[in-house]
Amino acid sequence: MILLALETSCDETSAAVVRDGIVLANVVSSQIKLHAEYGGVVPELAAREHLKNLLPVAQAALAEAAVSPQQLEAVAATQGPGLGIALLIGFKAAQSVAFALNKPFLGINHHEAHLYSPWIGGRPAAADFEKFQPNVSLIVSGGHTLLVLVSSELKHRVLGGTIDDAAGECFDKTGKLMGLAYPAGPVIDRLAEPGNPPAYDFPRPLLHDPTDDFSFSGLKTSVRYFIRDHPALLDDPRKVRDLCASVQAAIVEVLVKKTIRAAKREGVRCVTASGGVTCNRALRHELERACKKNGLVLRLAEKHLCTDNAAMIGILAERKFLANSPLPALAEEIRPGWELA
Ligand code: KG4
Ligand code: ZN
């Protein structure tokens, strides 16, 4: 089947065309530069940009896939969670297209879609996915940190999540304390590479807590106090690199150790990861190392599919369509607070 998917839950406007588990086109227009000067995503600006970019992005995806609107057999969009006024743009546009073409419409949970992004590649996404169920999946982005047990196709259970800041938020907020540009995650990644991770000792929050939950606000606070007590450090580029490496090591250690522990406890043989923070090279490296050591298969989303994209929305929508999951009526509304069950 051929399906068009739209994603506008935050600051990426994206459209994808999916056919039989293969992504024919996945066009993403990022607003990162626009929001950078405000130090975070401004919902009204995001919505206006989505309005401006959605049609060209969708047209580009259809052109790249060489698919005409009349060939579409279903239309999908992110229903939640996300910024309400941003979600509205893609969701209502997709509903309108489905209505005009008289085709089924699917509202998709953004986080559930992240569970499928590691499986998107050259082959039909479902082919590999089915081989590696059950798996434990880490979703780490600017807004979320989730550990999910994916037991089988379309079946999952949230094992844990953050009780305060998300991992990406911790990268961004500690980077801001160091005077780095937003989003600071990629900057810290780059600066940390030549840095010395054990240079400064920061807490590993909830590392030994028996739950699968995370907490990053205490780490952020300890970086704040550390910088307050050593202000001259920020004038020394070598020390800033060490600071980045030390903060990054603390975040990565917690994410990796808790993910591996959950995978071993749940008896799965595969671990996956997606979300913007999965672009982090230290996280990718440490997950690889830990999975290898523990005999686990690791499936990381490709970097361009870690951040928000419509391809993952389309892949999941197609699976739902084929599994005959109930289709929401055209009257269905966005669900900005729709957490994964
Ligand atoms: O998934 P995403 O694009 O958007 C949502 O938050 O939903 O993730 C963005 C987050 C930001 O916090 C950003 O700093 C972080 O992902 N990020 C990184 C890296 N690339 C993006 N964090 C650490 N290292 C990176 N290389
Ligand atoms: Zn996301």
Short mmCIF file of N, CA, C and O in Angstrom, two decimals, residues 203-318:
data_model
loop_
_atom_site.label_atom_id
_atom_site.label_comp_id
_atom_site.label_asym_id
_atom_site.label_seq_id
_atom_site.Cartn_x
_atom_site.Cartn_y
_atom_site.Cartn_z
N PRO A 203 27.15 13.60 39.60
CA PRO A 203 26.31 12.47 40.03
C PRO A 203 25.69 11.70 38.87
O PRO A 203 25.51 12.27 37.78
N ARG A 204 25.41 10.43 39.11
CA ARG A 204 24.70 9.57 38.14
C ARG A 204 23.32 9.31 38.75
O ARG A 204 23.11 8.29 39.41
N PRO A 205 22.36 10.24 38.54
CA PRO A 205 21.09 10.13 39.28
C PRO A 205 20.31 8.85 38.97
O PRO A 205 20.24 8.42 37.82
N LEU A 206 19.79 8.24 40.05
CA LEU A 206 18.95 7.03 39.99
C LEU A 206 19.65 5.82 39.35
O LEU A 206 19.00 4.86 38.99
N LEU A 207 20.99 5.89 39.26
CA LEU A 207 21.70 4.77 38.61
C LEU A 207 21.43 3.45 39.34
O LEU A 207 21.23 2.42 38.72
N HIS A 208 21.43 3.51 40.65
CA HIS A 208 21.24 2.27 41.41
C HIS A 208 19.81 2.12 41.94
O HIS A 208 19.53 1.22 42.75
N ASP A 209 18.93 2.97 41.50
CA ASP A 209 17.53 2.88 41.90
C ASP A 209 16.93 1.63 41.23
O ASP A 209 17.22 1.36 40.07
N PRO A 210 16.10 0.87 41.96
CA PRO A 210 15.58 -0.37 41.36
C PRO A 210 14.60 -0.14 40.21
O PRO A 210 14.33 -1.07 39.44
N THR A 211 14.04 1.05 40.08
CA THR A 211 13.08 1.28 38.99
C THR A 211 13.82 1.58 37.69
O THR A 211 15.04 1.77 37.67
N ASP A 212 13.07 1.64 36.59
CA ASP A 212 13.65 2.00 35.29
C ASP A 212 13.47 3.50 35.02
O ASP A 212 13.55 3.94 33.87
N ASP A 213 13.22 4.26 36.09
CA ASP A 213 13.04 5.70 35.90
C ASP A 213 14.38 6.44 35.84
O ASP A 213 15.41 5.93 36.29
N PHE A 214 14.30 7.64 35.28
CA PHE A 214 15.48 8.50 35.16
C PHE A 214 15.20 9.83 35.84
O PHE A 214 14.03 10.22 36.02
N SER A 215 16.27 10.55 36.20
CA SER A 215 16.13 11.91 36.73
C SER A 215 17.39 12.66 36.34
O SER A 215 18.50 12.18 36.57
N PHE A 216 17.23 13.81 35.71
CA PHE A 216 18.42 14.55 35.28
C PHE A 216 18.51 15.95 35.86
O PHE A 216 19.48 16.65 35.61
N SER A 217 17.49 16.37 36.64
CA SER A 217 17.54 17.76 37.10
C SER A 217 18.62 17.95 38.17
O SER A 217 19.24 19.02 38.26
N GLY A 218 18.89 16.90 38.98
CA GLY A 218 19.93 17.00 40.01
C GLY A 218 21.31 17.16 39.37
O GLY A 218 22.16 17.91 39.86
N LEU A 219 21.52 16.47 38.28
CA LEU A 219 22.79 16.57 37.55
C LEU A 219 22.98 18.00 37.04
O LEU A 219 24.05 18.60 37.18
N LYS A 220 21.90 18.53 36.47
CA LYS A 220 21.93 19.92 35.97
C LYS A 220 22.28 20.89 37.11
O LYS A 220 23.12 21.77 36.95
N THR A 221 21.64 20.67 38.28
CA THR A 221 21.89 21.57 39.41
C THR A 221 23.33 21.45 39.88
O THR A 221 23.97 22.46 40.21
N SER A 222 23.87 20.24 39.87
CA SER A 222 25.26 20.12 40.35
C SER A 222 26.23 20.77 39.36
O SER A 222 27.25 21.33 39.77
N VAL A 223 25.89 20.77 38.06
CA VAL A 223 26.73 21.49 37.07
C VAL A 223 26.61 22.99 37.34
O VAL A 223 27.61 23.72 37.30
N ARG A 224 25.40 23.44 37.67
CA ARG A 224 25.21 24.88 37.96
C ARG A 224 26.09 25.32 39.13
O ARG A 224 26.81 26.31 39.04
N TYR A 225 26.06 24.54 40.23
CA TYR A 225 26.87 24.91 41.40
C TYR A 225 28.35 24.82 41.09
O TYR A 225 29.15 25.63 41.55
N PHE A 226 28.72 23.81 40.30
CA PHE A 226 30.14 23.64 39.95
C PHE A 226 30.64 24.86 39.17
O PHE A 226 31.72 25.40 39.46
N ILE A 227 29.84 25.34 38.22
CA ILE A 227 30.25 26.51 37.43
C ILE A 227 30.25 27.77 38.30
O ILE A 227 31.13 28.61 38.20
N ARG A 228 29.26 27.85 39.20
CA ARG A 228 29.23 29.01 40.12
C ARG A 228 30.51 29.07 40.96
O ARG A 228 31.08 30.13 41.18
N ASP A 229 30.98 27.88 41.40
CA ASP A 229 32.16 27.83 42.27
C ASP A 229 33.47 27.89 41.50
O ASP A 229 34.53 28.09 42.08
N HIS A 230 33.42 27.65 40.18
CA HIS A 230 34.66 27.69 39.37
C HIS A 230 34.42 28.51 38.10
O HIS A 230 34.58 28.01 36.98
N PRO A 231 34.05 29.80 38.24
CA PRO A 231 33.67 30.58 37.05
C PRO A 231 34.81 30.75 36.04
O PRO A 231 34.55 30.83 34.83
N ALA A 232 36.05 30.76 36.50
CA ALA A 232 37.18 30.98 35.59
C ALA A 232 37.35 29.82 34.61
O ALA A 232 37.96 29.97 33.55
N LEU A 233 36.80 28.66 35.01
CA LEU A 233 36.92 27.46 34.17
C LEU A 233 36.39 27.69 32.75
O LEU A 233 36.94 27.18 31.77
N LEU A 234 35.34 28.52 32.65
CA LEU A 234 34.73 28.74 31.34
C LEU A 234 35.62 29.56 30.40
O LEU A 234 35.36 29.63 29.20
N ASP A 235 36.69 30.15 30.95
CA ASP A 235 37.62 30.92 30.10
C ASP A 235 38.72 30.03 29.53
O ASP A 235 39.53 30.48 28.73
N ASP A 236 38.75 28.80 29.98
CA ASP A 236 39.82 27.88 29.54
C ASP A 236 39.21 26.81 28.62
O ASP A 236 38.50 25.91 29.08
N PRO A 237 39.46 26.90 27.30
CA PRO A 237 38.83 25.95 26.37
C PRO A 237 39.09 24.48 26.71
O PRO A 237 38.22 23.63 26.53
N ARG A 238 40.29 24.19 27.24
CA ARG A 238 40.58 22.79 27.55
C ARG A 238 39.67 22.30 28.69
O ARG A 238 39.12 21.20 28.65
N LYS A 239 39.48 23.18 29.68
CA LYS A 239 38.62 22.80 30.81
C LYS A 239 37.15 22.70 30.38
O LYS A 239 36.40 21.88 30.91
N VAL A 240 36.75 23.54 29.44
CA VAL A 240 35.37 23.45 28.94
C VAL A 240 35.17 22.11 28.23
O VAL A 240 34.13 21.45 28.40
N ARG A 241 36.17 21.69 27.49
CA ARG A 241 36.07 20.39 26.81
C ARG A 241 35.97 19.26 27.85
O ARG A 241 35.21 18.32 27.69
N ASP A 242 36.79 19.38 28.93
CA ASP A 242 36.73 18.36 29.99
C ASP A 242 35.35 18.37 30.68
O ASP A 242 34.80 17.32 31.01
N LEU A 243 34.83 19.59 30.87
CA LEU A 243 33.52 19.71 31.52
C LEU A 243 32.44 19.05 30.64
O LEU A 243 31.60 18.28 31.14
N CYS A 244 32.49 19.31 29.35
CA CYS A 244 31.52 18.70 28.42
C CYS A 244 31.64 17.17 28.48
O CYS A 244 30.64 16.45 28.54
N ALA A 245 32.88 16.68 28.45
CA ALA A 245 33.10 15.23 28.46
C ALA A 245 32.59 14.62 29.76
O ALA A 245 32.02 13.52 29.77
N SER A 246 32.77 15.34 30.88
CA SER A 246 32.34 14.80 32.18
C SER A 246 30.82 14.77 32.30
O SER A 246 30.25 13.80 32.81
N VAL A 247 30.17 15.84 31.84
CA VAL A 247 28.70 15.88 31.90
C VAL A 247 28.13 14.80 30.99
O VAL A 247 27.23 14.04 31.36
N GLN A 248 28.68 14.73 29.78
CA GLN A 248 28.20 13.73 28.82
C GLN A 248 28.38 12.31 29.37
O GLN A 248 27.48 11.47 29.25
N ALA A 249 29.52 12.06 30.01
CA ALA A 249 29.78 10.72 30.56
C ALA A 249 28.74 10.35 31.61
O ALA A 249 28.29 9.20 31.68
N ALA A 250 28.35 11.34 32.43
CA ALA A 250 27.35 11.06 33.48
C ALA A 250 26.01 10.70 32.85
O ALA A 250 25.36 9.71 33.25
N ILE A 251 25.58 11.47 31.85
CA ILE A 251 24.28 11.19 31.21
C ILE A 251 24.32 9.83 30.51
O ILE A 251 23.42 9.00 30.67
N VAL A 252 25.39 9.61 29.75
CA VAL A 252 25.49 8.37 28.97
C VAL A 252 25.56 7.14 29.87
O VAL A 252 24.90 6.13 29.60
N GLU A 253 26.32 7.24 30.96
CA GLU A 253 26.44 6.06 31.84
C GLU A 253 25.07 5.65 32.39
O GLU A 253 24.73 4.46 32.41
N VAL A 254 24.29 6.63 32.81
CA VAL A 254 22.97 6.31 33.37
C VAL A 254 22.08 5.68 32.29
O VAL A 254 21.44 4.64 32.52
N LEU A 255 22.08 6.29 31.11
CA LEU A 255 21.21 5.77 30.04
C LEU A 255 21.61 4.34 29.66
O LEU A 255 20.76 3.46 29.54
N VAL A 256 22.90 4.12 29.49
CA VAL A 256 23.37 2.80 29.02
C VAL A 256 23.15 1.74 30.09
O VAL A 256 22.56 0.69 29.83
N LYS A 257 23.57 2.03 31.32
CA LYS A 257 23.49 0.99 32.36
C LYS A 257 22.04 0.61 32.66
O LYS A 257 21.72 -0.56 32.83
N LYS A 258 21.17 1.61 32.69
CA LYS A 258 19.77 1.29 33.01
C LYS A 258 19.09 0.55 31.84
O LYS A 258 18.24 -0.31 32.05
N THR A 259 19.49 0.87 30.63
CA THR A 259 18.92 0.17 29.48
C THR A 259 19.36 -1.30 29.47
O THR A 259 18.53 -2.20 29.29
N ILE A 260 20.64 -1.52 29.68
CA ILE A 260 21.15 -2.90 29.68
C ILE A 260 20.54 -3.71 30.84
O ILE A 260 20.13 -4.86 30.67
N ARG A 261 20.45 -3.07 31.99
CA ARG A 261 19.87 -3.78 33.15
C ARG A 261 18.43 -4.20 32.85
O ARG A 261 18.03 -5.34 33.14
N ALA A 262 17.66 -3.28 32.24
CA ALA A 262 16.27 -3.61 31.91
C ALA A 262 16.21 -4.73 30.89
O ALA A 262 15.39 -5.65 31.00
N ALA A 263 17.09 -4.69 29.90
CA ALA A 263 17.09 -5.73 28.86
C ALA A 263 17.39 -7.10 29.47
O ALA A 263 16.74 -8.10 29.14
N LYS A 264 18.37 -7.14 30.38
CA LYS A 264 18.73 -8.43 30.99
C LYS A 264 17.59 -8.94 31.88
O LYS A 264 17.24 -10.11 31.86
N ARG A 265 17.02 -8.04 32.63
CA ARG A 265 15.92 -8.44 33.53
C ARG A 265 14.72 -8.96 32.74
O ARG A 265 14.09 -9.95 33.11
N GLU A 266 14.43 -8.30 31.62
CA GLU A 266 13.26 -8.70 30.82
C GLU A 266 13.56 -9.90 29.92
O GLU A 266 12.66 -10.41 29.25
N GLY A 267 14.82 -10.31 29.86
CA GLY A 267 15.18 -11.50 29.10
C GLY A 267 15.09 -11.31 27.58
O GLY A 267 14.90 -12.29 26.85
N VAL A 268 15.24 -10.09 27.10
CA VAL A 268 15.20 -9.87 25.65
C VAL A 268 16.60 -10.05 25.08
O VAL A 268 17.58 -10.06 25.80
N ARG A 269 16.69 -10.21 23.75
CA ARG A 269 18.03 -10.33 23.18
C ARG A 269 18.37 -9.12 22.28
O ARG A 269 19.39 -9.12 21.61
N CYS A 270 17.49 -8.14 22.29
CA CYS A 270 17.76 -6.99 21.43
C CYS A 270 17.44 -5.68 22.15
O CYS A 270 16.45 -5.58 22.88
N VAL A 271 18.30 -4.68 21.90
CA VAL A 271 18.10 -3.34 22.44
C VAL A 271 18.05 -2.37 21.26
O VAL A 271 18.80 -2.52 20.30
N THR A 272 17.15 -1.39 21.33
CA THR A 272 17.11 -0.38 20.26
C THR A 272 17.15 1.01 20.89
O THR A 272 16.85 1.17 22.08
N ALA A 273 17.51 1.99 20.09
CA ALA A 273 17.51 3.37 20.59
C ALA A 273 17.16 4.34 19.47
O ALA A 273 17.56 4.15 18.33
N SER A 274 16.41 5.38 19.85
CA SER A 274 16.06 6.43 18.89
C SER A 274 15.78 7.72 19.65
O SER A 274 15.82 7.74 20.88
N GLY A 275 15.49 8.80 18.91
CA GLY A 275 15.32 10.12 19.53
C GLY A 275 16.59 10.93 19.33
O GLY A 275 17.68 10.34 19.16
N GLY A 276 16.47 12.25 19.34
CA GLY A 276 17.58 13.14 19.01
C GLY A 276 18.89 12.83 19.74
O GLY A 276 19.97 12.90 19.16
N VAL A 277 18.81 12.47 21.03
CA VAL A 277 20.03 12.23 21.81
C VAL A 277 20.78 10.99 21.31
O VAL A 277 21.99 10.84 21.54
N THR A 278 20.08 10.12 20.58
CA THR A 278 20.73 8.92 20.03
C THR A 278 21.75 9.30 18.95
O THR A 278 22.53 8.46 18.51
N CYS A 279 21.74 10.57 18.52
CA CYS A 279 22.80 11.05 17.61
C CYS A 279 24.13 11.14 18.35
O CYS A 279 25.19 11.19 17.72
N ASN A 280 24.07 11.20 19.67
CA ASN A 280 25.29 11.40 20.46
C ASN A 280 26.28 10.24 20.25
O ASN A 280 25.95 9.08 20.49
N ARG A 281 27.50 10.61 19.85
CA ARG A 281 28.46 9.56 19.50
C ARG A 281 28.90 8.72 20.69
O ARG A 281 29.09 7.52 20.58
N ALA A 282 29.04 9.36 21.86
CA ALA A 282 29.44 8.59 23.05
C ALA A 282 28.34 7.61 23.43
O ALA A 282 28.62 6.46 23.79
N LEU A 283 27.08 8.05 23.32
CA LEU A 283 25.97 7.15 23.66
C LEU A 283 25.95 5.96 22.70
O LEU A 283 25.80 4.81 23.13
N ARG A 284 26.12 6.24 21.41
CA ARG A 284 26.10 5.16 20.41
C ARG A 284 27.24 4.18 20.70
O ARG A 284 27.05 2.96 20.71
N HIS A 285 28.43 4.73 20.99
CA HIS A 285 29.61 3.90 21.23
C HIS A 285 29.43 3.05 22.49
O HIS A 285 29.69 1.84 22.49
N GLU A 286 28.97 3.68 23.56
CA GLU A 286 28.83 2.95 24.83
C GLU A 286 27.71 1.91 24.77
O GLU A 286 27.81 0.84 25.37
N LEU A 287 26.65 2.22 24.04
CA LEU A 287 25.58 1.22 23.88
C LEU A 287 26.11 0.03 23.11
O LEU A 287 25.85 -1.13 23.46
N GLU A 288 26.90 0.32 22.07
CA GLU A 288 27.48 -0.78 21.28
C GLU A 288 28.36 -1.66 22.14
O GLU A 288 28.28 -2.89 22.11
N ARG A 289 29.22 -0.99 22.93
CA ARG A 289 30.15 -1.73 23.78
C ARG A 289 29.40 -2.59 24.79
O ARG A 289 29.68 -3.77 24.97
N ALA A 290 28.41 -1.99 25.45
CA ALA A 290 27.69 -2.69 26.51
C ALA A 290 26.85 -3.84 25.94
O ALA A 290 26.75 -4.92 26.55
N CYS A 291 26.25 -3.63 24.77
CA CYS A 291 25.44 -4.70 24.18
C CYS A 291 26.32 -5.87 23.78
O CYS A 291 25.97 -7.03 24.01
N LYS A 292 27.47 -5.56 23.20
CA LYS A 292 28.39 -6.61 22.79
C LYS A 292 28.82 -7.44 24.01
O LYS A 292 28.78 -8.67 23.99
N LYS A 293 29.17 -6.72 25.08
CA LYS A 293 29.63 -7.39 26.30
C LYS A 293 28.55 -8.30 26.88
O LYS A 293 28.84 -9.35 27.45
N ASN A 294 27.29 -7.91 26.72
CA ASN A 294 26.19 -8.66 27.32
C ASN A 294 25.45 -9.56 26.33
O ASN A 294 24.36 -10.06 26.64
N GLY A 295 26.04 -9.74 25.15
CA GLY A 295 25.44 -10.65 24.17
C GLY A 295 24.10 -10.17 23.64
O GLY A 295 23.24 -10.98 23.29
N LEU A 296 23.93 -8.87 23.57
CA LEU A 296 22.65 -8.32 23.07
C LEU A 296 22.85 -7.75 21.67
O LEU A 296 23.89 -7.19 21.35
N VAL A 297 21.83 -7.91 20.84
CA VAL A 297 21.85 -7.29 19.52
C VAL A 297 21.42 -5.82 19.70
O VAL A 297 20.45 -5.55 20.39
N LEU A 298 22.18 -4.90 19.09
CA LEU A 298 21.82 -3.48 19.21
C LEU A 298 21.35 -2.96 17.87
O LEU A 298 21.98 -3.19 16.84
N ARG A 299 20.24 -2.26 17.90
CA ARG A 299 19.72 -1.65 16.67
C ARG A 299 19.51 -0.16 16.94
O ARG A 299 18.57 0.22 17.65
N LEU A 300 20.42 0.65 16.41
CA LEU A 300 20.31 2.11 16.59
C LEU A 300 19.64 2.71 15.37
O LEU A 300 19.93 2.32 14.24
N ALA A 301 18.76 3.71 15.59
CA ALA A 301 18.19 4.40 14.44
C ALA A 301 19.33 5.11 13.71
O ALA A 301 20.28 5.58 14.34
N GLU A 302 19.25 5.15 12.37
CA GLU A 302 20.24 5.93 11.62
C GLU A 302 20.13 7.37 12.09
O GLU A 302 19.04 7.83 12.45
N LYS A 303 21.25 8.10 12.05
CA LYS A 303 21.25 9.44 12.66
C LYS A 303 20.15 10.34 12.11
O LYS A 303 19.51 11.06 12.87
N HIS A 304 19.92 10.31 10.80
CA HIS A 304 18.91 11.23 10.25
C HIS A 304 17.49 10.80 10.63
O HIS A 304 16.54 11.55 10.44
N LEU A 305 17.35 9.58 11.19
CA LEU A 305 16.03 9.11 11.62
C LEU A 305 15.89 9.14 13.15
O LEU A 305 14.86 8.76 13.69
N CYS A 306 16.96 9.57 13.84
CA CYS A 306 16.88 9.70 15.30
C CYS A 306 16.00 10.88 15.65
O CYS A 306 15.14 10.80 16.54
N THR A 307 16.23 12.00 14.97
CA THR A 307 15.42 13.19 15.24
C THR A 307 14.05 13.01 14.59
O THR A 307 13.83 12.08 13.81
N ASP A 308 13.13 13.94 14.88
CA ASP A 308 11.75 13.74 14.45
C ASP A 308 11.62 13.71 12.93
O ASP A 308 12.24 14.50 12.22
N ASN A 309 10.81 12.78 12.46
CA ASN A 309 10.64 12.58 11.01
C ASN A 309 9.31 11.89 10.74
O ASN A 309 8.77 11.21 11.62
N ALA A 310 8.80 12.07 9.52
CA ALA A 310 7.51 11.47 9.17
C ALA A 310 7.65 10.02 8.72
O ALA A 310 6.66 9.29 8.70
N ALA A 311 8.89 9.60 8.39
CA ALA A 311 9.08 8.21 7.95
C ALA A 311 8.60 7.24 9.02
O ALA A 311 7.89 6.27 8.75
N MET A 312 8.98 7.50 10.27
CA MET A 312 8.60 6.58 11.35
C MET A 312 7.08 6.60 11.57
O MET A 312 6.49 5.58 11.92
N ILE A 313 6.47 7.77 11.35
CA ILE A 313 5.01 7.86 11.49
C ILE A 313 4.35 6.99 10.40
O ILE A 313 3.41 6.23 10.67
N GLY A 314 4.89 7.07 9.18
CA GLY A 314 4.34 6.32 8.06
C GLY A 314 4.52 4.81 8.22
O GLY A 314 3.60 4.03 7.96
N ILE A 315 5.71 4.41 8.70
CA ILE A 315 5.97 2.97 8.87
C ILE A 315 5.01 2.37 9.90
O ILE A 315 4.41 1.32 9.70
N LEU A 316 4.83 3.08 11.03
CA LEU A 316 3.92 2.56 12.06
C LEU A 316 2.47 2.60 11.55
O LEU A 316 1.70 1.65 11.78
N ALA A 317 2.11 3.68 10.86
CA ALA A 317 0.73 3.80 10.36
C ALA A 317 0.40 2.63 9.43
O ALA A 317 -0.69 2.05 9.50
N GLU A 318 1.37 2.25 8.60
CA GLU A 318 1.13 1.15 7.69
C GLU A 318 0.92 -0.17 8.46
O GLU A 318 0.03 -0.96 8.15
#
